[in-house]
CSV table of C-alpha atoms and ligand atoms in Angstrom, one decimal:
chain,number,residue,atom,x,y,z
A,1,UNK,CA,-24.6,-14.9,7.8
A,2,UNK,CA,-22.8,-18.0,9.2
A,3,UNK,CA,-19.2,-18.0,8.1
A,4,UNK,CA,-19.7,-21.4,6.4
A,5,UNK,CA,-22.2,-19.8,3.9
A,6,UNK,CA,-20.0,-16.9,2.9
A,7,UNK,CA,-18.4,-16.8,-0.6
A,8,UNK,CA,-14.8,-17.9,-0.7
A,9,UNK,CA,-12.3,-15.8,-2.6
A,10,UNK,CA,-12.4,-18.4,-5.4
A,11,UNK,CA,-16.1,-18.2,-5.7
A,12,UNK,CA,-16.1,-14.4,-5.6
A,13,UNK,CA,-13.5,-14.3,-8.5
A,14,UNK,CA,-15.5,-16.8,-10.6
A,15,UNK,CA,-18.7,-14.8,-10.1
A,16,UNK,CA,-16.9,-11.5,-10.9
A,17,UNK,CA,-15.6,-13.1,-14.1
A,18,UNK,CA,-19.2,-14.1,-15.1
A,19,UNK,CA,-20.2,-10.4,-14.7
A,20,UNK,CA,-17.3,-9.4,-16.9
A,21,UNK,CA,-17.0,-12.1,-19.5
A,22,UNK,CA,-13.9,-10.4,-21.1
A,23,UNK,CA,-11.9,-10.9,-17.9
A,24,UNK,CA,-9.3,-13.6,-18.2
A,25,UNK,CA,-9.2,-16.8,-16.2
A,26,UNK,CA,-5.4,-16.3,-16.0
A,27,UNK,CA,-6.0,-13.2,-13.9
A,28,UNK,CA,-8.1,-15.1,-11.4
A,29,UNK,CA,-5.4,-17.8,-11.1
A,30,UNK,CA,-2.8,-15.1,-10.4
A,31,UNK,CA,-4.9,-13.6,-7.6
A,32,UNK,CA,-5.5,-17.0,-6.0
A,33,UNK,CA,-1.7,-17.6,-6.1
A,34,UNK,CA,-1.2,-14.2,-4.4
A,35,UNK,CA,-3.7,-15.3,-1.8
A,36,UNK,CA,-1.7,-18.4,-1.2
A,37,UNK,CA,1.5,-16.4,-0.7
A,38,UNK,CA,-0.4,-14.2,1.8
A,39,UNK,CA,-1.6,-17.2,3.8
A,40,UNK,CA,2.0,-18.5,4.0
A,41,UNK,CA,3.2,-15.1,5.1
A,42,UNK,CA,0.4,-14.9,7.7
A,43,UNK,CA,1.6,-18.2,9.2
A,44,UNK,CA,5.2,-17.0,9.3
A,45,UNK,CA,4.2,-13.8,10.9
A,46,UNK,CA,2.0,-15.5,13.4
A,47,UNK,CA,4.9,-17.8,14.5
A,48,UNK,CA,6.8,-14.7,15.6
A,49,UNK,CA,10.1,-15.4,17.3
A,50,UNK,CA,9.4,-19.1,17.4
A,51,UNK,CA,10.2,-19.4,13.7
A,52,UNK,CA,8.5,-22.0,11.7
A,53,UNK,CA,8.3,-23.9,8.5
A,54,UNK,CA,9.5,-20.9,6.5
A,55,UNK,CA,12.6,-20.5,8.7
A,56,UNK,CA,11.5,-17.1,10.1
A,57,UNK,CA,13.2,-16.0,13.2
A,58,UNK,CA,11.5,-12.7,13.9
A,59,UNK,CA,12.4,-9.5,12.2
A,60,UNK,CA,16.1,-9.8,13.0
A,61,UNK,CA,18.9,-9.2,10.5
A,62,UNK,CA,19.9,-12.1,8.4
A,63,UNK,CA,22.5,-14.0,10.4
A,64,UNK,CA,24.0,-17.5,11.0
A,65,UNK,CA,22.4,-19.4,13.8
A,66,UNK,CA,24.1,-21.9,16.1
A,67,UNK,CA,23.4,-24.7,13.7
A,68,UNK,CA,25.2,-22.8,11.0
A,69,UNK,CA,21.9,-22.2,9.2
A,70,UNK,CA,21.2,-18.8,7.6
A,71,UNK,CA,18.3,-17.0,9.2
A,72,UNK,CA,16.7,-14.5,7.0
A,73,UNK,CA,14.7,-11.4,7.7
A,74,UNK,CA,11.0,-12.0,7.5
A,75,UNK,CA,10.7,-9.4,4.7
A,76,UNK,CA,13.2,-11.3,2.6
A,77,UNK,CA,11.4,-14.6,3.3
A,78,UNK,CA,8.1,-13.0,2.4
A,79,UNK,CA,9.6,-11.8,-0.9
A,80,UNK,CA,10.6,-15.3,-1.7
A,81,UNK,CA,7.2,-16.6,-0.8
A,82,UNK,CA,5.6,-14.2,-3.2
A,83,UNK,CA,8.0,-15.1,-6.0
A,84,UNK,CA,7.6,-18.9,-5.6
A,85,UNK,CA,3.8,-18.7,-5.4
A,86,UNK,CA,3.4,-16.7,-8.6
A,87,UNK,CA,6.3,-17.3,-10.9
A,88,UNK,CA,5.3,-20.8,-12.1
A,89,UNK,CA,1.7,-20.4,-13.3
A,90,UNK,CA,2.1,-18.8,-16.7
A,91,UNK,CA,0.3,-15.5,-15.8
A,92,UNK,CA,3.3,-13.3,-15.3
A,93,UNK,CA,5.8,-11.7,-17.6
A,94,UNK,CA,7.8,-10.5,-14.6
A,95,UNK,CA,7.7,-9.0,-11.2
A,96,UNK,CA,9.3,-6.3,-9.1
A,97,UNK,CA,9.4,-5.7,-5.4
A,98,UNK,CA,10.7,-3.5,-2.6
A,99,UNK,CA,13.1,-6.3,-1.7
A,100,UNK,CA,14.8,-6.5,-5.2
A,101,UNK,CA,16.8,-3.8,-6.8
A,102,UNK,CA,16.0,-5.0,-10.3
A,103,UNK,CA,12.9,-6.6,-11.9
A,104,UNK,CA,12.7,-10.3,-11.7
A,105,UNK,CA,12.1,-12.1,-15.0
A,106,UNK,CA,10.2,-15.4,-15.1
A,107,UNK,CA,12.8,-18.2,-15.0
A,108,UNK,CA,13.4,-20.4,-18.0
A,109,UNK,CA,11.2,-23.4,-18.0
A,110,UNK,CA,8.1,-21.6,-16.8
A,111,UNK,CA,5.6,-20.1,-19.3
A,112,UNK,CA,5.5,-16.3,-19.6
A,113,UNK,CA,2.2,-14.5,-19.3
A,114,UNK,CA,0.5,-11.1,-19.9
A,115,UNK,CA,0.8,-9.5,-16.5
A,116,UNK,CA,3.4,-7.8,-14.2
A,117,UNK,CA,3.2,-8.1,-10.5
A,118,UNK,CA,4.6,-5.4,-8.2
A,119,UNK,CA,4.6,-5.8,-4.4
A,120,UNK,CA,5.8,-4.8,-1.0
A,121,UNK,CA,6.0,-8.3,0.5
A,122,UNK,CA,6.0,-7.0,4.1
A,123,UNK,CA,4.9,-3.5,4.9
A,124,UNK,CA,5.6,-2.2,8.3
A,125,UNK,CA,8.4,-4.7,8.9
A,126,UNK,CA,9.9,-2.6,11.8
A,127,UNK,CA,6.7,-3.7,13.7
A,128,UNK,CA,7.5,-7.4,13.5
A,129,UNK,CA,9.8,-7.4,16.6
A,130,UNK,CA,7.1,-5.6,18.6
A,131,UNK,CA,4.2,-7.9,17.5
A,132,UNK,CA,2.2,-5.1,15.8
A,133,UNK,CA,0.2,-5.6,12.6
A,134,UNK,CA,2.0,-5.8,9.3
A,135,UNK,CA,0.8,-6.6,5.8
A,136,UNK,CA,1.6,-7.2,2.1
A,137,UNK,CA,0.7,-4.9,-0.7
A,138,UNK,CA,0.4,-5.8,-4.4
A,139,UNK,CA,-0.4,-4.3,-7.8
A,140,UNK,CA,-1.1,-6.1,-11.1
A,141,UNK,CA,-0.3,-4.4,-14.3
A,142,UNK,CA,-0.7,-5.5,-17.9
A,143,UNK,CA,2.7,-6.2,-19.5
A,144,UNK,CA,3.5,-4.0,-22.5
A,145,UNK,CA,2.4,-5.7,-25.7
A,146,UNK,CA,5.9,-5.7,-27.2
A,147,UNK,CA,7.2,-7.6,-24.2
A,148,UNK,CA,4.5,-10.2,-24.7
A,149,UNK,CA,5.0,-10.4,-28.4
A,150,UNK,CA,8.7,-10.2,-28.8
A,151,UNK,CA,9.9,-12.3,-25.8
A,152,UNK,CA,12.6,-9.6,-25.3
A,153,UNK,CA,14.2,-9.3,-21.8
A,154,UNK,CA,12.2,-7.7,-19.1
A,155,UNK,CA,13.1,-4.1,-18.3
A,156,UNK,CA,12.4,-1.8,-15.4
A,157,UNK,CA,10.7,0.5,-17.9
A,158,UNK,CA,8.0,-2.1,-18.4
A,159,UNK,CA,6.8,-1.3,-14.9
A,160,UNK,CA,6.7,2.4,-15.2
A,161,UNK,CA,3.0,2.7,-15.8
A,162,UNK,CA,0.7,5.2,-14.0
A,163,UNK,CA,-1.5,3.8,-11.3
A,164,UNK,CA,-4.6,4.3,-13.5
A,165,UNK,CA,-3.3,1.4,-15.5
A,166,UNK,CA,-3.5,-1.1,-12.6
A,167,UNK,CA,-5.6,-4.1,-13.4
A,168,UNK,CA,-6.0,-5.0,-9.8
A,169,UNK,CA,-4.5,-4.1,-6.4
A,170,UNK,CA,-4.9,-5.0,-2.8
A,171,UNK,CA,-3.3,-5.8,0.4
A,172,UNK,CA,-3.2,-8.5,3.1
A,173,UNK,CA,-3.2,-7.5,6.7
A,174,UNK,CA,-1.7,-9.8,9.3
A,175,UNK,CA,-3.5,-8.5,12.3
A,176,UNK,CA,-5.6,-10.2,15.0
A,177,UNK,CA,-7.4,-11.6,11.9
A,178,UNK,CA,-5.7,-12.0,8.6
A,179,UNK,CA,-7.6,-10.2,5.8
A,180,UNK,CA,-7.2,-9.8,2.1
A,181,UNK,CA,-8.7,-6.5,0.7
A,182,UNK,CA,-8.9,-6.5,-3.1
A,183,UNK,CA,-10.1,-4.5,-6.0
A,184,UNK,CA,-10.2,-5.8,-9.6
A,185,UNK,CA,-11.6,-2.5,-10.8
A,186,UNK,CA,-15.2,-2.8,-9.6
A,187,UNK,CA,-15.3,-1.8,-5.9
A,188,UNK,CA,-13.3,-3.1,-3.0
A,189,UNK,CA,-14.0,-6.3,-1.2
A,190,UNK,CA,-12.6,-7.6,2.1
A,191,UNK,CA,-12.0,-11.3,2.8
A,192,UNK,CA,-11.2,-12.7,6.2
A,193,UNK,CA,-9.0,-15.8,6.5
A,194,UNK,CA,-11.0,-18.6,8.1
A,195,UNK,CA,-8.3,-20.4,9.9
A,196,UNK,CA,-10.3,-23.5,10.3
A,197,UNK,CA,-10.3,-24.3,6.6
A,198,UNK,CA,-7.5,-22.0,5.4
A,199,UNK,CA,-9.8,-20.1,3.0
A,200,UNK,CA,-10.4,-16.3,2.5
A,201,UNK,CA,-14.1,-15.6,2.9
A,202,UNK,CA,-16.0,-12.6,1.8
A,203,UNK,CA,-16.8,-10.7,5.0
A,204,UNK,CA,-16.7,-7.0,3.8
A,205,UNK,CA,-18.3,-6.7,0.4
A,206,UNK,CA,-18.2,-3.2,-1.3
A,207,UNK,CA,-16.2,-1.3,1.3
A,208,UNK,CA,-16.8,2.4,1.3
A,209,UNK,CA,-14.5,4.9,2.9
A,210,UNK,CA,-16.6,7.5,4.7
A,211,UNK,CA,-16.1,10.9,3.0
A,212,UNK,CA,-15.6,12.8,6.3
A,213,UNK,CA,-13.5,12.0,9.3
A,214,UNK,CA,-12.3,13.3,12.6
A,215,UNK,CA,-9.2,11.1,12.6
A,216,UNK,CA,-5.8,11.7,11.0
A,217,UNK,CA,-2.5,9.8,10.8
A,218,UNK,CA,0.9,11.4,10.4
A,219,UNK,CA,4.3,10.9,12.0
A,220,UNK,CA,4.4,14.1,14.1
A,221,UNK,CA,8.1,13.7,14.8
A,222,UNK,CA,8.7,15.0,11.3
A,223,UNK,CA,6.6,18.2,11.9
A,224,UNK,CA,9.6,20.6,11.7
A,225,UNK,CA,10.2,19.3,8.2
A,226,UNK,CA,6.6,19.6,7.0
A,227,UNK,CA,5.6,22.0,4.2
A,228,UNK,CA,3.2,24.7,5.3
A,229,UNK,CA,0.0,23.3,3.8
A,230,UNK,CA,0.5,20.1,5.9
A,231,UNK,CA,1.4,22.1,9.0
A,232,UNK,CA,-1.7,24.2,8.5
A,233,UNK,CA,-3.9,21.1,8.1
A,234,UNK,CA,-2.5,19.4,11.2
A,235,UNK,CA,-2.6,22.6,13.3
A,236,UNK,CA,-6.2,23.0,12.4
A,237,UNK,CA,-7.0,19.4,13.5
A,238,UNK,CA,-5.1,19.9,16.7
A,239,UNK,CA,-7.0,23.2,17.5
A,240,UNK,CA,-10.2,21.0,17.6
A,241,UNK,CA,-13.5,22.5,18.6
A,242,UNK,CA,-11.9,25.9,19.3
A,243,UNK,CA,-10.2,26.1,15.9
A,244,UNK,CA,-11.4,26.7,12.3
A,245,UNK,CA,-12.6,23.1,11.9
A,246,UNK,CA,-14.9,23.5,15.0
A,247,UNK,CA,-14.6,19.8,15.9
A,248,UNK,CA,-12.1,17.7,17.8
A,249,UNK,CA,-9.9,15.3,16.0
A,250,UNK,CA,-8.2,12.0,17.0
A,251,UNK,CA,-4.8,10.9,15.9
A,252,UNK,CA,-3.5,7.4,15.1
A,253,UNK,CA,-0.1,6.2,13.7
A,254,UNK,CA,0.6,2.5,13.5
A,255,UNK,CA,3.8,2.8,11.4
A,256,UNK,CA,2.5,0.1,9.1
A,257,UNK,CA,0.9,1.9,6.3
A,258,UNK,CA,-1.2,-1.1,5.4
A,259,UNK,CA,-2.7,-1.2,8.9
A,260,UNK,CA,-3.3,2.6,8.9
A,261,UNK,CA,-4.9,2.2,5.4
A,262,UNK,CA,-7.1,-0.6,6.6
A,263,UNK,CA,-8.4,1.4,9.6
A,264,UNK,CA,-9.2,4.2,7.1
A,265,UNK,CA,-11.0,1.7,4.9
A,266,UNK,CA,-13.1,0.6,7.8
A,267,UNK,CA,-14.0,3.9,9.5
A,268,UNK,CA,-12.5,6.7,7.5
A,269,UNK,CA,-9.6,9.0,8.3
A,270,UNK,CA,-6.7,10.6,6.5
A,271,UNK,CA,-3.2,9.3,6.2
A,272,UNK,CA,-0.2,11.6,5.4
A,273,UNK,CA,3.4,10.8,4.6
A,274,UNK,CA,3.9,14.0,2.7
A,275,UNK,CA,6.9,15.3,0.9
A,276,UNK,CA,9.0,17.2,3.4
A,277,UNK,CA,12.3,18.9,3.8
A,278,UNK,CA,14.0,16.2,5.9
A,279,UNK,CA,16.1,14.9,3.0
A,280,UNK,CA,15.8,17.0,-0.1
A,281,UNK,CA,16.9,14.0,-2.3
A,282,UNK,CA,13.8,12.1,-1.3
A,283,UNK,CA,10.4,13.4,-2.5
A,284,UNK,CA,8.6,11.5,0.2
A,285,UNK,CA,9.1,8.3,2.1
A,286,UNK,CA,6.8,5.8,0.6
A,287,UNK,CA,7.2,4.1,-2.8
A,288,UNK,CA,5.0,4.9,-5.7
A,289,UNK,CA,4.8,1.6,-7.5
A,290,UNK,CA,4.2,-0.9,-4.7
A,291,UNK,CA,2.9,1.3,-1.8
A,292,UNK,CA,1.2,4.5,-3.1
A,293,UNK,CA,-0.4,3.1,-6.3
A,294,UNK,CA,-2.0,-0.1,-5.0
A,295,UNK,CA,-3.3,1.6,-1.8
A,296,UNK,CA,-4.3,4.6,-4.0
A,297,UNK,CA,-6.4,2.3,-6.3
A,298,UNK,CA,-8.0,0.6,-3.3
A,299,UNK,CA,-8.9,4.0,-1.7
A,300,UNK,CA,-10.3,5.4,-4.9
A,301,UNK,CA,-12.3,2.3,-5.7
A,302,UNK,CA,-13.8,2.6,-2.2
A,303,UNK,CA,-14.8,6.2,-2.8
A,304,UNK,CA,-11.8,7.7,-1.0
A,305,UNK,CA,-9.0,9.7,-2.6
A,306,UNK,CA,-5.2,9.4,-3.0
A,307,UNK,CA,-3.0,12.3,-3.7
A,308,UNK,CA,0.5,13.7,-3.4
A,309,UNK,CA,-1.2,16.9,-2.0
A,310,UNK,CA,-0.7,18.4,-5.4
A,311,UNK,CA,-2.1,15.9,-7.8
A,312,UNK,CA,-3.8,12.5,-7.9
A,313,UNK,CA,-1.3,9.8,-7.2
A,314,UNK,CA,-2.7,7.4,-9.8
A,315,UNK,CA,-2.0,9.9,-12.6
A,316,UNK,CA,1.7,10.1,-12.0
A,317,UNK,CA,3.9,8.6,-14.7
A,318,UNK,CA,6.7,6.8,-12.7
A,319,UNK,CA,10.3,7.4,-13.6
A,320,UNK,CA,12.0,4.7,-11.7
A,321,UNK,CA,11.1,1.4,-10.1
A,322,UNK,CA,11.7,2.4,-6.5
A,323,UNK,CA,10.6,6.0,-6.8
A,324,UNK,CA,9.4,7.7,-3.6
A,325,UNK,CA,6.4,10.0,-3.5
A,326,UNK,CA,4.6,12.2,-1.0
A,327,UNK,CA,1.3,10.5,-0.1
A,328,UNK,CA,-2.0,11.6,1.3
A,329,UNK,CA,-5.0,9.3,1.2
A,330,UNK,CA,-8.3,8.5,2.8
A,331,UNK,CA,-11.6,10.3,3.3
A,332,UNK,CA,-12.4,12.2,0.2
A,333,UNK,CA,-13.4,15.6,1.7
A,334,UNK,CA,-10.3,15.7,3.9
A,335,UNK,CA,-7.9,14.8,1.1
A,336,UNK,CA,-9.5,17.4,-1.1
A,337,UNK,CA,-9.1,20.0,1.7
A,338,UNK,CA,-5.4,19.2,1.9
A,339,UNK,CA,-5.1,19.5,-1.8
A,340,UNK,CA,-6.8,22.9,-1.6
A,341,UNK,CA,-4.3,24.0,1.1
A,342,UNK,CA,-1.5,23.1,-1.3
A,343,UNK,CA,-3.1,25.0,-4.2
A,344,UNK,CA,-4.0,28.2,-2.2
A,345,UNK,CA,-1.6,31.1,-1.9
A,346,UNK,CA,0.7,30.3,1.1
A,347,UNK,CA,-0.8,32.7,3.6
A,348,UNK,CA,-0.1,30.2,6.4
A,349,UNK,CA,3.6,30.4,5.8
A,350,UNK,CA,3.5,34.2,5.9
A,351,UNK,CA,1.6,34.4,9.2
A,352,UNK,CA,3.0,31.4,11.1
A,353,UNK,CA,5.9,32.2,13.4
A,354,UNK,CA,7.7,28.9,12.7
A,355,UNK,CA,8.0,29.7,9.0
A,356,UNK,CA,8.7,33.4,9.6
A,357,UNK,CA,11.7,32.4,11.7
A,358,UNK,CA,13.0,30.0,9.1
A,359,UNK,CA,12.7,32.5,6.3
A,360,UNK,CA,15.4,34.5,8.1
A,361,UNK,CA,17.8,31.8,7.1
A,362,UNK,CA,16.4,31.4,3.6
A,363,UNK,CA,16.4,34.9,2.5
B,401,LIG,P1,8.4,-1.0,4.9
B,401,LIG,O1,8.3,-1.8,6.2
B,401,LIG,O2,7.8,-1.7,3.8
B,401,LIG,O3,9.8,-0.4,4.7
B,401,LIG,O4,7.4,0.3,5.1
B,401,LIG,C1,7.3,1.1,6.2
B,401,LIG,C2,6.6,2.3,5.9
B,401,LIG,C3,5.1,2.4,6.1
B,401,LIG,O5,4.5,1.1,6.3
B,401,LIG,C4,4.9,3.2,7.4
B,401,LIG,O6,3.8,4.0,7.2
B,401,LIG,C5,6.1,4.0,7.4
B,401,LIG,O7,7.2,3.3,6.8
B,401,LIG,C6,6.5,4.3,8.8
B,401,LIG,O8,7.4,5.4,8.8
B,401,LIG,P2,8.0,6.0,10.2
B,401,LIG,O9,9.0,5.0,10.6
B,401,LIG,O10,8.5,7.3,9.8
B,401,LIG,O11,6.9,6.1,11.2
B,402,LIG,MN1,6.3,-0.7,2.9
B,403,LIG,MN1,8.4,-3.7,3.0
């Protein structure tokens, strides 16, 4: 279909709303404002070290430039772009993000709405300096009714809802093309930014994650810290045709979860940033509310699966705003296999020399 005939994001949302007459117009306005934020961030990212209208100067630390102007890190700038694009419209009761320790209430003077927005404004930001794809991740929750009714101050607890409660979730990917991938609870749809007119156009309706894969993604430099079910899974992949899986696997690691997730959305695969023993105070690397839950909802809405290895991610009741979690997602049959390995008696630990050696110290 010629690009000019494709549905824009606006048209898609209006038509979805017709299919679900209970859906609120507010909600569509919020998603369109998020899309505006993503377009602005896409421009800032594309300017790279040149900087641009948003004052971005690459991914460097905030510093004072020769003119005495403060240069901000691109993830801080992206955070501000998200806030400014969405705080004014009357849809939100508050927001929370990776870049803010505390929840952000809607400023006086703007109407308060019924939704909460949670986001990672720039995921994979260590890739900025090397010009590798990054993205933004977002999740929309309904605000607790008593917050809406009472007008009491916003609290971190308002955000501590399991991922099953998300009203919508998605991500933008700032890659060779800028894409917005979105679920409002009825499948996952991908939109590509048409730079000629600055509109997102529906290019990937009804994305389905293939249930099987021969591709996995994990940071192998952490392997000595992995728990044995993860070690077993990866060892079996590496053993390829000659191992128990009887097929060769390929490995990819972009170090921007959003880009790894998008590859998996397009052609299948499994992504793991599991709980490990590297830092016992951290139950995983990635954040539940604005990384694991939105990507988890997108995966599950596309027929994939998202898990900690032990339980579905979306069922977890969060205990803090910036909580970390072990995360495994992607092709359904592979994620289920990894869950099985976690559930089975740990024969791999007993027979694997690596773990046998370690147990000398433990016992
Ligand atoms: P962020 O840039 O928002 O802090 O997230 C980075 C995350 C995630 O995108 C990626 O998968 C992971 O960190 C990379 O971790 P390693 O540096 O261990 O590869
Ligand atoms: Mn991130
Ligand atoms: Mn980030």
